[in-house]
Amino acid sequence: MWNREEAQKNQSPNDVSKANAGIQPVQPAPIPSSSSARAVASMGASLVIKGELTGAEDLVIDGRVEGKVSLPGHLLTIGPQAKVHAEVIAKAVIIQGSVTGNVTASDRFEIRGGGSMTGDLTSPKVIMAEGSEFRGRVDMKRVNESKADKESKKEISQPVAV
């Protein structure tokens, strides 16, 4: 059998440089500018917040929150060790931990395996993984429909003369 280590020992430095002649060094990937990257805040596992939490960026909660969490237009992720007892309002909500309270997600709601929620849910898109727990009502209507959206739906549903 061929022994790679012995073959490398027996090679002259000239042979090695010839073998590596076609290899180009890898250039690091460019770092995205701050305008294209979304800001994400993180709340550590040892933190406890009582009151109202509002923000204009994505948030990952790993600690405890009691009160209200409002992130309209942004993603809220409830980490696996998090315990949230609050009303939650966000564009998208991902639950891996425990949430007690009503959740309103204007775009989508996802509860992953091991996650649990007790409360009422309002979201147009709902994903519930196997192994998740949910107790409450689900309302899958579109949240905060604009007047233009409502008018376009009326136009579509109206009979048209041919």
Short mmCIF file of C-alpha atoms in Angstrom, two decimals:
data_model
loop_
_atom_site.label_atom_id
_atom_site.label_comp_id
_atom_site.label_asym_id
_atom_site.label_seq_id
_atom_site.Cartn_x
_atom_site.Cartn_y
_atom_site.Cartn_z
CA MET A 1 0.00 0.00 0.00
CA TRP A 2 1.05 3.55 -0.60
CA ASN A 3 2.21 5.46 2.46
CA ARG A 4 1.49 9.16 2.04
CA GLU A 5 3.80 10.35 4.85
CA GLU A 6 6.83 8.53 3.41
CA ALA A 7 6.09 9.87 -0.07
CA GLN A 8 6.01 13.44 1.30
CA LYS A 9 9.33 12.90 3.13
CA ASN A 10 10.98 11.62 -0.05
CA GLN A 11 9.75 14.59 -2.15
CA SER A 12 12.18 17.40 -2.79
CA PRO A 13 11.15 20.99 -2.02
CA ASN A 14 11.11 21.65 -5.78
CA ASP A 15 8.50 18.89 -6.29
CA VAL A 16 6.29 20.38 -3.55
CA SER A 17 6.38 23.88 -5.06
CA LYS A 18 5.50 22.45 -8.50
CA ALA A 19 2.57 20.52 -7.00
CA ASN A 20 1.27 23.66 -5.25
CA ALA A 21 1.76 25.94 -8.28
CA GLY A 22 -1.89 25.70 -9.39
CA ILE A 23 -3.36 26.25 -5.90
CA GLN A 24 -4.78 29.71 -5.28
CA PRO A 25 -5.12 31.05 -1.73
CA VAL A 26 -8.69 31.30 -0.43
CA GLN A 27 -9.95 34.86 -0.09
CA PRO A 28 -12.16 35.58 2.95
CA ALA A 29 -15.80 36.31 2.21
CA PRO A 30 -16.70 39.99 2.33
CA ILE A 31 -18.44 41.18 5.48
CA PRO A 32 -21.91 42.50 4.65
CA SER A 33 -22.40 46.21 5.18
CA SER A 34 -24.53 47.30 8.12
CA SER A 35 -27.28 48.44 5.75
CA SER A 36 -27.87 44.92 4.41
CA ALA A 37 -27.49 43.04 7.71
CA ARG A 38 -30.36 43.04 10.20
CA ALA A 39 -29.58 43.99 13.76
CA VAL A 40 -30.26 41.20 16.26
CA ALA A 41 -30.35 41.76 20.00
CA SER A 42 -29.94 38.93 22.49
CA MET A 43 -31.23 38.69 26.05
CA GLY A 44 -29.15 36.31 28.17
CA ALA A 45 -30.46 33.40 30.23
CA SER A 46 -29.81 35.07 33.59
CA LEU A 47 -31.79 38.24 32.76
CA VAL A 48 -35.29 38.87 34.12
CA ILE A 49 -37.41 41.69 32.70
CA LYS A 50 -40.68 42.79 34.29
CA GLY A 51 -42.61 45.41 32.34
CA GLU A 52 -42.82 46.42 28.70
CA LEU A 53 -40.12 45.49 26.20
CA THR A 54 -40.26 47.30 22.85
CA GLY A 55 -37.77 47.48 20.02
CA ALA A 56 -37.05 48.02 16.35
CA GLU A 57 -34.76 45.05 15.75
CA ASP A 58 -34.89 41.26 15.87
CA LEU A 59 -34.61 39.80 19.37
CA VAL A 60 -33.60 36.46 20.88
CA ILE A 61 -34.84 35.91 24.45
CA ASP A 62 -33.13 33.28 26.57
CA GLY A 63 -34.15 34.61 30.01
CA ARG A 64 -37.48 35.50 31.67
CA VAL A 65 -39.91 38.21 30.62
CA GLU A 66 -43.12 39.22 32.40
CA GLY A 67 -45.35 41.93 30.92
CA LYS A 68 -45.47 42.85 27.23
CA VAL A 69 -43.08 42.31 24.30
CA SER A 70 -43.67 44.49 21.23
CA LEU A 71 -41.46 44.16 18.13
CA PRO A 72 -43.72 45.15 15.22
CA GLY A 73 -42.00 44.45 11.93
CA HIS A 74 -39.33 42.19 13.48
CA LEU A 75 -38.55 38.60 14.42
CA LEU A 76 -38.84 37.42 18.02
CA THR A 77 -37.18 34.14 18.96
CA ILE A 78 -37.95 32.56 22.33
CA GLY A 79 -34.93 30.39 23.18
CA PRO A 80 -35.13 26.83 24.57
CA GLN A 81 -34.53 27.90 28.20
CA ALA A 82 -36.71 31.06 28.05
CA LYS A 83 -39.88 31.55 30.08
CA VAL A 84 -42.13 34.34 28.84
CA HIS A 85 -45.34 35.39 30.64
CA ALA A 86 -46.39 38.26 28.40
CA GLU A 87 -48.52 39.58 25.59
CA VAL A 88 -46.36 39.25 22.45
CA ILE A 89 -46.65 41.33 19.28
CA ALA A 90 -44.15 40.83 16.43
CA LYS A 91 -43.91 40.26 12.70
CA ALA A 92 -42.69 36.69 13.18
CA VAL A 93 -42.44 34.59 16.35
CA ILE A 94 -40.41 31.40 16.84
CA ILE A 95 -40.94 29.54 20.13
CA GLN A 96 -38.46 26.99 21.42
CA GLY A 97 -39.07 27.63 25.14
CA SER A 98 -42.22 28.45 27.10
CA VAL A 99 -44.75 31.24 26.45
CA THR A 100 -47.83 32.01 28.51
CA GLY A 101 -49.92 34.82 27.06
CA ASN A 102 -51.52 35.93 23.83
CA VAL A 103 -49.33 36.11 20.71
CA THR A 104 -49.99 38.25 17.62
CA ALA A 105 -47.68 37.63 14.67
CA SER A 106 -48.44 39.70 11.56
CA ASP A 107 -46.48 37.39 9.21
CA ARG A 108 -45.92 33.94 10.73
CA PHE A 109 -45.79 31.92 13.95
CA GLU A 110 -43.66 28.84 14.54
CA ILE A 111 -43.47 26.60 17.58
CA ARG A 112 -40.66 24.08 17.42
CA GLY A 113 -40.28 20.67 19.08
CA GLY A 114 -39.93 21.13 22.84
CA GLY A 115 -41.61 24.55 22.72
CA SER A 116 -44.86 25.26 24.55
CA MET A 117 -47.48 27.98 24.46
CA THR A 118 -50.59 28.64 26.51
CA GLY A 119 -52.74 31.47 25.19
CA ASP A 120 -54.51 32.74 22.11
CA LEU A 121 -52.67 33.04 18.80
CA THR A 122 -53.40 35.36 15.88
CA SER A 123 -51.26 34.83 12.76
CA PRO A 124 -51.90 34.17 9.05
CA LYS A 125 -49.26 31.40 8.92
CA VAL A 126 -48.88 28.82 11.68
CA ILE A 127 -46.25 26.07 11.96
CA MET A 128 -46.38 23.58 14.83
CA ALA A 129 -43.66 20.94 14.99
CA GLU A 130 -44.08 17.45 16.36
CA GLY A 131 -43.24 17.48 20.07
CA SER A 132 -44.52 21.02 20.63
CA GLU A 133 -47.36 21.88 23.03
CA PHE A 134 -50.13 24.40 22.43
CA ARG A 135 -53.17 25.28 24.55
CA GLY A 136 -55.45 28.04 23.36
CA ARG A 137 -57.28 29.38 20.33
CA VAL A 138 -55.83 29.97 16.88
CA ASP A 139 -57.10 32.74 14.63
CA MET A 140 -55.44 32.63 11.22
CA LYS A 141 -56.71 35.95 9.90
CA ARG A 142 -54.31 38.43 8.41
CA VAL A 143 -53.26 40.92 11.09
CA ASN A 144 -53.53 44.68 10.41
CA GLU A 145 -54.78 44.46 6.83
CA SER A 146 -54.38 47.75 5.03
CA LYS A 147 -57.38 49.44 3.39
CA ALA A 148 -55.84 48.80 -0.06
CA ASP A 149 -55.64 45.05 0.69
CA LYS A 150 -59.28 44.99 1.82
CA GLU A 151 -60.42 46.91 -1.30
CA SER A 152 -58.48 44.61 -3.65
CA LYS A 153 -60.14 41.58 -2.01
CA LYS A 154 -63.57 43.19 -2.55
CA GLU A 155 -62.76 43.79 -6.23
CA ILE A 156 -61.69 40.18 -6.70
CA SER A 157 -64.76 38.76 -4.97
CA GLN A 158 -67.23 40.91 -6.96
CA PRO A 159 -68.90 39.18 -9.93
CA VAL A 160 -67.80 40.50 -13.29
CA ALA A 161 -70.17 40.90 -16.26
CA VAL A 162 -68.97 39.21 -19.43
#
